[in-house]
mmCIF file of the C-alpha atoms, coordinates in Angstrom:
data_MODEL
# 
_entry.id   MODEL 
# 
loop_
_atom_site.group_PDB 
_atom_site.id 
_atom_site.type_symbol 
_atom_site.label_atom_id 
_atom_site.label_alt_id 
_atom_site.label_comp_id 
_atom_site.label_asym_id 
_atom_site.label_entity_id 
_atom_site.label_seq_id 
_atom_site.pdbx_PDB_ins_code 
_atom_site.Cartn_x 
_atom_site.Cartn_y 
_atom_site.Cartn_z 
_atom_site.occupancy 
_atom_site.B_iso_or_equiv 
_atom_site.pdbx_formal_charge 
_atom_site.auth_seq_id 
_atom_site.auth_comp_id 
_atom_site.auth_asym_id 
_atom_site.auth_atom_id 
_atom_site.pdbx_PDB_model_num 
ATOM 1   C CA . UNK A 1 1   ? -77.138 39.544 -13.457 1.00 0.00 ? 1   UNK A CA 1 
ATOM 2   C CA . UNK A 1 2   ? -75.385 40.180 -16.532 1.00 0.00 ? 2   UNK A CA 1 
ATOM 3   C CA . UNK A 1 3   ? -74.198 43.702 -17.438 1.00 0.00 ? 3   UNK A CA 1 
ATOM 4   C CA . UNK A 1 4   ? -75.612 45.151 -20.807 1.00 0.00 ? 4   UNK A CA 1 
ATOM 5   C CA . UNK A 1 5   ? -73.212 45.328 -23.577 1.00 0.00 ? 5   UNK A CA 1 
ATOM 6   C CA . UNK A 1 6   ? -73.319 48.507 -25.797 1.00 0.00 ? 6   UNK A CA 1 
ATOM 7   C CA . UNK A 1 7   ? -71.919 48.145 -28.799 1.00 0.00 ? 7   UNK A CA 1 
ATOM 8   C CA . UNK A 1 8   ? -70.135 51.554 -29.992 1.00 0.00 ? 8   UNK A CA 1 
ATOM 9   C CA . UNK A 1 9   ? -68.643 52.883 -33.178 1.00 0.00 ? 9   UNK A CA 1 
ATOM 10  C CA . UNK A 1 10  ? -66.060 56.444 -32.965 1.00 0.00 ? 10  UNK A CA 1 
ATOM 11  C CA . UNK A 1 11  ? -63.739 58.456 -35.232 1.00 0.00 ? 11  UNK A CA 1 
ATOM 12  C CA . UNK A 1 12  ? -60.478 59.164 -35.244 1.00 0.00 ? 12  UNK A CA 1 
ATOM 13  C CA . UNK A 1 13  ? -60.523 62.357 -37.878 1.00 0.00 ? 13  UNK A CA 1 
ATOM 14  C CA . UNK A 1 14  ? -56.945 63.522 -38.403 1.00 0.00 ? 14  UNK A CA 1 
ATOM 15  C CA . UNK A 1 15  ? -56.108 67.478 -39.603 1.00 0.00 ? 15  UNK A CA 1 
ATOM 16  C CA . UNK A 1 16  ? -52.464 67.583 -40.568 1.00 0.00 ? 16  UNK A CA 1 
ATOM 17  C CA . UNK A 1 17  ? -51.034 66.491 -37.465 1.00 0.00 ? 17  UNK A CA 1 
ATOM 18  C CA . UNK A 1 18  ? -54.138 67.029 -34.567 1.00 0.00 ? 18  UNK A CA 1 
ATOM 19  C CA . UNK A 1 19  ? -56.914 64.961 -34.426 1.00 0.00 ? 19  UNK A CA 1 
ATOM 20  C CA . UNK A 1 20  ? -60.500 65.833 -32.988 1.00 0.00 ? 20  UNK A CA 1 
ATOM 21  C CA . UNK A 1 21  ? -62.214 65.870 -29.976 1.00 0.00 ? 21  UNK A CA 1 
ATOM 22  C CA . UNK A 1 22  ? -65.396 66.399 -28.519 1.00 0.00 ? 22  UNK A CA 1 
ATOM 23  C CA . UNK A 1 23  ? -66.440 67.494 -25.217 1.00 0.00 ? 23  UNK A CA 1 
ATOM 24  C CA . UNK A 1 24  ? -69.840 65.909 -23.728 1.00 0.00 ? 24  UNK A CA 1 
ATOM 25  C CA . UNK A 1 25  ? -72.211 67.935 -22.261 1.00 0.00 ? 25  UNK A CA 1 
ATOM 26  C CA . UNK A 1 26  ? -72.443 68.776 -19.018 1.00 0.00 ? 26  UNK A CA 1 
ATOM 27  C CA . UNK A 1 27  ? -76.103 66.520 -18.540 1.00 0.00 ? 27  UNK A CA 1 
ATOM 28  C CA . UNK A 1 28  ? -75.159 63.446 -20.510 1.00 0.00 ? 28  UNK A CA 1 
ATOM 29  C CA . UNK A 1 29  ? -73.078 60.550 -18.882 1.00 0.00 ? 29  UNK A CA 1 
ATOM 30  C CA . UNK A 1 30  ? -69.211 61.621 -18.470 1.00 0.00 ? 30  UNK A CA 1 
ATOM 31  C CA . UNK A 1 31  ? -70.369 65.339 -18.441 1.00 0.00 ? 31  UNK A CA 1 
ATOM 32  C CA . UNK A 1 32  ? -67.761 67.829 -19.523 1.00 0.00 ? 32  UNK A CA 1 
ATOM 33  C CA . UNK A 1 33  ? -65.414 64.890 -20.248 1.00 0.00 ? 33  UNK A CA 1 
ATOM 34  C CA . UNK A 1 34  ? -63.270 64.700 -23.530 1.00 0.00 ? 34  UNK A CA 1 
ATOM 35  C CA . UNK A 1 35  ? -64.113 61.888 -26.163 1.00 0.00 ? 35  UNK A CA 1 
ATOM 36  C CA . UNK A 1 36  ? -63.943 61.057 -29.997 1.00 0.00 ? 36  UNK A CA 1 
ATOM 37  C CA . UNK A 1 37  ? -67.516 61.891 -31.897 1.00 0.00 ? 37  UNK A CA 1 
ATOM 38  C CA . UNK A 1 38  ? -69.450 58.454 -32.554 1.00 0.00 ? 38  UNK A CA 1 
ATOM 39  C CA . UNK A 1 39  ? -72.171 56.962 -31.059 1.00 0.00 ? 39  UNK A CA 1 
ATOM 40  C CA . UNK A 1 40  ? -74.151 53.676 -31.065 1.00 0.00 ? 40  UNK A CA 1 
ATOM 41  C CA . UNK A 1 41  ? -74.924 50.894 -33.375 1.00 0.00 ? 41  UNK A CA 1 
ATOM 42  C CA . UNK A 1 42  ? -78.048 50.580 -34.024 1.00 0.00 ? 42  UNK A CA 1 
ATOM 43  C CA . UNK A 1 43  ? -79.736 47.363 -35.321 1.00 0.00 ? 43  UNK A CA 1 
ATOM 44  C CA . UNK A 1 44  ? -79.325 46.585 -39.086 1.00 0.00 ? 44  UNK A CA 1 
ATOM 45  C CA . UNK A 1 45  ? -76.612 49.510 -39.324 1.00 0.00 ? 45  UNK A CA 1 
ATOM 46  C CA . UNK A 1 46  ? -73.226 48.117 -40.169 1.00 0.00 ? 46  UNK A CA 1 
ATOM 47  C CA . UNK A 1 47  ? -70.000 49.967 -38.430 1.00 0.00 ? 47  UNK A CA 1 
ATOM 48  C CA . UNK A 1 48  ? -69.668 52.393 -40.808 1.00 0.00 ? 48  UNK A CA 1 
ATOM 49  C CA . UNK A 1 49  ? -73.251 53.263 -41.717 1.00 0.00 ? 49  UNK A CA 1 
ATOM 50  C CA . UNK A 1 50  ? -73.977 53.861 -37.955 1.00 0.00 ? 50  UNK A CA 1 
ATOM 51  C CA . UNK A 1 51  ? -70.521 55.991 -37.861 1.00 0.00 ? 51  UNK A CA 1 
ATOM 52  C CA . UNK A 1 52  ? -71.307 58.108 -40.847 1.00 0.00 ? 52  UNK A CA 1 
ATOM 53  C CA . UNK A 1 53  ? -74.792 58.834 -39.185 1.00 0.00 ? 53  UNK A CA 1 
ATOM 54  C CA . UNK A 1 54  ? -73.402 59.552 -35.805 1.00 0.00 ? 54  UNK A CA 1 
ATOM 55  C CA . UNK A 1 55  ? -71.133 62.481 -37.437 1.00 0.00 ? 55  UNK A CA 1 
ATOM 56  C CA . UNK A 1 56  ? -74.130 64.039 -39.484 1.00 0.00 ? 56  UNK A CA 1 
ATOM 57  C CA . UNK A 1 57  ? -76.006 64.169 -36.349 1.00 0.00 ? 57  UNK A CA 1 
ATOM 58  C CA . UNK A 1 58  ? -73.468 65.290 -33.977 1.00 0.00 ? 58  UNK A CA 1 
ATOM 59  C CA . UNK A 1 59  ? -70.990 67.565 -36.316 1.00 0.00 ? 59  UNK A CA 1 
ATOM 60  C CA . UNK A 1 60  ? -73.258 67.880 -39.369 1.00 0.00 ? 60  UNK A CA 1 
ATOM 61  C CA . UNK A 1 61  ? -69.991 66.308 -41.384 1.00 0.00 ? 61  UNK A CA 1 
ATOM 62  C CA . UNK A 1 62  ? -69.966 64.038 -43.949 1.00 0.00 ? 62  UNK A CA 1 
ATOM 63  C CA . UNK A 1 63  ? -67.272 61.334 -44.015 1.00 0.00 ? 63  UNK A CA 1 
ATOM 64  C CA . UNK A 1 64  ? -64.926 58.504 -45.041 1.00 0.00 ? 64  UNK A CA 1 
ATOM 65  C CA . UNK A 1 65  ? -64.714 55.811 -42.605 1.00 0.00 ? 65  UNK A CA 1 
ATOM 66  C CA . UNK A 1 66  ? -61.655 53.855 -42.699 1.00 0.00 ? 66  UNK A CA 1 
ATOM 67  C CA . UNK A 1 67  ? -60.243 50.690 -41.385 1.00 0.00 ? 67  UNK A CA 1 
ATOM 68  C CA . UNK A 1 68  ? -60.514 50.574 -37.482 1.00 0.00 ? 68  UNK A CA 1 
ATOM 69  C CA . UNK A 1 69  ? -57.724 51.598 -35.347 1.00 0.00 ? 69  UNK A CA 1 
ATOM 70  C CA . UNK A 1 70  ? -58.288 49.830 -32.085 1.00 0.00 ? 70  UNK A CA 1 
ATOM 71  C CA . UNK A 1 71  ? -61.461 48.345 -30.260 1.00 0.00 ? 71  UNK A CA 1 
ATOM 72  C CA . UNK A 1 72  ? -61.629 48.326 -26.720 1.00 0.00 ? 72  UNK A CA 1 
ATOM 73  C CA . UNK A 1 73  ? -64.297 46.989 -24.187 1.00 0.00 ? 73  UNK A CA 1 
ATOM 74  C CA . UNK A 1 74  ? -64.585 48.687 -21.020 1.00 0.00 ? 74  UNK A CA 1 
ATOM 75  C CA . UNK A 1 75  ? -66.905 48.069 -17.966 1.00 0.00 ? 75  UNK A CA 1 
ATOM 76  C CA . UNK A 1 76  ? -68.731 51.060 -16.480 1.00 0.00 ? 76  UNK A CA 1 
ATOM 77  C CA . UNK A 1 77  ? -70.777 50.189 -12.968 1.00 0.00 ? 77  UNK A CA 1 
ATOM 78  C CA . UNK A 1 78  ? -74.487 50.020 -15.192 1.00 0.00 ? 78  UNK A CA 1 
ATOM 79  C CA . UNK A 1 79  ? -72.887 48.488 -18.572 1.00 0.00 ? 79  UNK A CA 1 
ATOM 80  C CA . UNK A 1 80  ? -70.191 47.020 -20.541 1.00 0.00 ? 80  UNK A CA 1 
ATOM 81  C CA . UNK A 1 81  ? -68.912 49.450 -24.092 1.00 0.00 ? 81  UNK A CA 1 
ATOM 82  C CA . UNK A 1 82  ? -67.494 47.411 -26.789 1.00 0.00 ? 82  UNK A CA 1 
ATOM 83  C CA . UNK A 1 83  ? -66.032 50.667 -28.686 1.00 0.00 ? 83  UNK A CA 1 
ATOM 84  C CA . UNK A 1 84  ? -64.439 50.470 -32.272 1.00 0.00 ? 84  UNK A CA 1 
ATOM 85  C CA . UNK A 1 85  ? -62.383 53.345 -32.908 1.00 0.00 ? 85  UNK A CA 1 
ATOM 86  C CA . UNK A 1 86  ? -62.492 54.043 -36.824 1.00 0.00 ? 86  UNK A CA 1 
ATOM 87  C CA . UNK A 1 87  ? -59.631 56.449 -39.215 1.00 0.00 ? 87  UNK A CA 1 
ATOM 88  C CA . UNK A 1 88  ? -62.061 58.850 -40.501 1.00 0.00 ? 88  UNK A CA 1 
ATOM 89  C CA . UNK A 1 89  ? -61.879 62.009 -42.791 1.00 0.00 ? 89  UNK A CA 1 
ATOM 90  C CA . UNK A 1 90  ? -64.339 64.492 -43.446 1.00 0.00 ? 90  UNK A CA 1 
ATOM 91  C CA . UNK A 1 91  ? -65.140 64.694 -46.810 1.00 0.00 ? 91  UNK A CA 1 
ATOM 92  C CA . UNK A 1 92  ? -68.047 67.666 -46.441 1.00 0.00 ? 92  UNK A CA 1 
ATOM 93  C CA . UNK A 1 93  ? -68.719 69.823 -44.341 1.00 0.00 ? 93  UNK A CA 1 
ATOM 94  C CA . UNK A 1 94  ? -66.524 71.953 -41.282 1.00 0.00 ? 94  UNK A CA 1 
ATOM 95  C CA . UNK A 1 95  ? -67.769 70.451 -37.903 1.00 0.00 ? 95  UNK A CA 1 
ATOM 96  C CA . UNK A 1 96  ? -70.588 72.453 -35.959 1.00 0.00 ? 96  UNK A CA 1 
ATOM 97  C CA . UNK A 1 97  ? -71.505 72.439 -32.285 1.00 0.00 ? 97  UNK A CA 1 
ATOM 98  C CA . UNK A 1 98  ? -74.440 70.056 -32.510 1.00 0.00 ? 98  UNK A CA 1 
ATOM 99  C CA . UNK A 1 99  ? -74.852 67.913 -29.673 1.00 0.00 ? 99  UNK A CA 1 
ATOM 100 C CA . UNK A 1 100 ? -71.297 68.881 -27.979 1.00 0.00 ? 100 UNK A CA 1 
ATOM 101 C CA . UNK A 1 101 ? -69.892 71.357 -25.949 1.00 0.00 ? 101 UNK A CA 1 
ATOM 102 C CA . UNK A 1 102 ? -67.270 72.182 -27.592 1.00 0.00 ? 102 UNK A CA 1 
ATOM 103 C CA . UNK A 1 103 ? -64.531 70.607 -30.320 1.00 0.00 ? 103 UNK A CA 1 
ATOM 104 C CA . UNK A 1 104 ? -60.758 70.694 -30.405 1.00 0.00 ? 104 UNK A CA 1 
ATOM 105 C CA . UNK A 1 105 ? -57.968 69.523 -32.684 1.00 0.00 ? 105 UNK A CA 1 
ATOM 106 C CA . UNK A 1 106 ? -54.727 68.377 -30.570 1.00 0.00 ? 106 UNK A CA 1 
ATOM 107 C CA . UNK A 1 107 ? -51.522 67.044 -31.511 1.00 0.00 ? 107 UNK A CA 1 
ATOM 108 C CA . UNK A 1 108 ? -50.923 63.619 -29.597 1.00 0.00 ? 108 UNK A CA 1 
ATOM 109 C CA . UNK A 1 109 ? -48.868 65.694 -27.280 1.00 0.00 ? 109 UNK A CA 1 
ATOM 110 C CA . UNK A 1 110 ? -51.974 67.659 -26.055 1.00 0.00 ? 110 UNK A CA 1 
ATOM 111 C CA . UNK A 1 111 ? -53.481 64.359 -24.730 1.00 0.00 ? 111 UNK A CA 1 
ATOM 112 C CA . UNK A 1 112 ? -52.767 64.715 -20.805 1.00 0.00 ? 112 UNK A CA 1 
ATOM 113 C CA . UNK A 1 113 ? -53.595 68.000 -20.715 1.00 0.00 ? 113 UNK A CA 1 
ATOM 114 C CA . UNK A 1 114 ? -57.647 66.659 -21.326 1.00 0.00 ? 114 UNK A CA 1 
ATOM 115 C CA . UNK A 1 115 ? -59.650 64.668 -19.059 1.00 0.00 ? 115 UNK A CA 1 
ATOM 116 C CA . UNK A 1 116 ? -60.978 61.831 -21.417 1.00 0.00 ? 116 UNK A CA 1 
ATOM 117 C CA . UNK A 1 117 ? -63.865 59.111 -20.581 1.00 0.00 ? 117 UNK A CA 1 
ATOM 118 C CA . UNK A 1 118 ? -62.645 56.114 -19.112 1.00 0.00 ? 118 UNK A CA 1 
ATOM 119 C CA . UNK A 1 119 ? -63.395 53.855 -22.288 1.00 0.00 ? 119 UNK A CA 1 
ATOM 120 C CA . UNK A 1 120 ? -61.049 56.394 -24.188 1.00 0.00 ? 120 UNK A CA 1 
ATOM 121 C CA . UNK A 1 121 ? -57.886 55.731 -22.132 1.00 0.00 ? 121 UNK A CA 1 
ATOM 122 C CA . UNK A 1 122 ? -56.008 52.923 -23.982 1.00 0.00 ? 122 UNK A CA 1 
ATOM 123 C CA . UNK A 1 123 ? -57.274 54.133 -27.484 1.00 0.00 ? 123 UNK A CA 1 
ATOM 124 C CA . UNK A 1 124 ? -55.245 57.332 -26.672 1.00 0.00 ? 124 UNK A CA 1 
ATOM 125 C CA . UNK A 1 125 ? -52.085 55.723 -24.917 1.00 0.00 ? 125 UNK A CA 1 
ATOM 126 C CA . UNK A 1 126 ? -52.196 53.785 -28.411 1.00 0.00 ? 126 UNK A CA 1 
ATOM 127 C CA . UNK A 1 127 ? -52.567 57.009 -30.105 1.00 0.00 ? 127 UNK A CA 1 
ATOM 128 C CA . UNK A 1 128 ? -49.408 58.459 -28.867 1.00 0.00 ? 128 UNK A CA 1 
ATOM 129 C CA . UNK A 1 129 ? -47.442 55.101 -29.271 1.00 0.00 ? 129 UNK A CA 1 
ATOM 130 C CA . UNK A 1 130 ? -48.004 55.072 -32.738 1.00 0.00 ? 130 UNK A CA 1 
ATOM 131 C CA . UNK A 1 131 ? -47.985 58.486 -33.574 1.00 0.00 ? 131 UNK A CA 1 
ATOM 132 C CA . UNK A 1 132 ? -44.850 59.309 -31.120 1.00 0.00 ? 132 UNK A CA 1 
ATOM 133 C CA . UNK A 1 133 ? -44.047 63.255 -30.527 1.00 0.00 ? 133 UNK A CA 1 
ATOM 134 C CA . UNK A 1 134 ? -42.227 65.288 -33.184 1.00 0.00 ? 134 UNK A CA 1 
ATOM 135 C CA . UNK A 1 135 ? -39.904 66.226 -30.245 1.00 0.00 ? 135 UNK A CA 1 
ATOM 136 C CA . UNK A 1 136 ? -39.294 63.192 -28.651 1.00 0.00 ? 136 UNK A CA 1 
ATOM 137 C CA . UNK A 1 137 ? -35.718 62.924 -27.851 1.00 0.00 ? 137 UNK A CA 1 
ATOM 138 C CA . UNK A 1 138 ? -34.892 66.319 -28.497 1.00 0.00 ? 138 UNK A CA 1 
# 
């Protein structure tokens, strides 16, 4: 039997030099894990429609989607996740505690010191190769 494949939008929302992210609550799927905000495509929603709606309802923002960073597809035991990671800015709005447990802004550097769903994982070793640290080599 074929796994289901969930097609997934997220954002990548820079501030000066951290970028955001969201920690899942501690009922859903990946409880208490680290991700970027986003959510599912629904049908008739292109990327960005279905991105802008997924940070009204989770961070009551309003934003400017860009051009994707990276997809990735990764299989979890019950489903594949086709996930395209999206450059985003907030254009309205400061970022409330809607559907998450909590938000953070971290500096590539930051990233090993979070425990990230398993979809996330070569989005953010891309992260930090193309964003390398501010101290690297020092």
């Amino acid at each position: 039997m074929e796994k289901r494949l969930v097609e997934v939008v997220a954002a990548l929302i820079w501030r000066g030099g951290r970028f955001m992210i969201c920690r899942r609550p501690a009922h859903k799927a990946c409880g208490l894990l680290w991700e970027f905000v986003g959510g599912k495509v629904e049908a008739g929603e292109s990327d960005a429609e279905a991105l802008a709606r997924e940070c009204r309802e989770e961070l009551d923002v309003e934003v400017n989607v860009g051009a994707a960073f990276m997809d990735v597809t990764h299989e979890y035991p019950e489903f594949t996740v086709h996930m395209t990671l999206y450059e985003a800015s907030i254009r309205e709005g400061e970022p409330k505690l809607l559907e998450h447990a909590d938000i953070r802004w971290i500096s590539p550097d930051e990233i090993p010191l979070y425990e990230f769903c398993p979809a996330d994982r070569d989005i953010l070793a891309e992260i930090r190769k193309r964003h390398p640290s501010v101290y690297a080599g020092a």
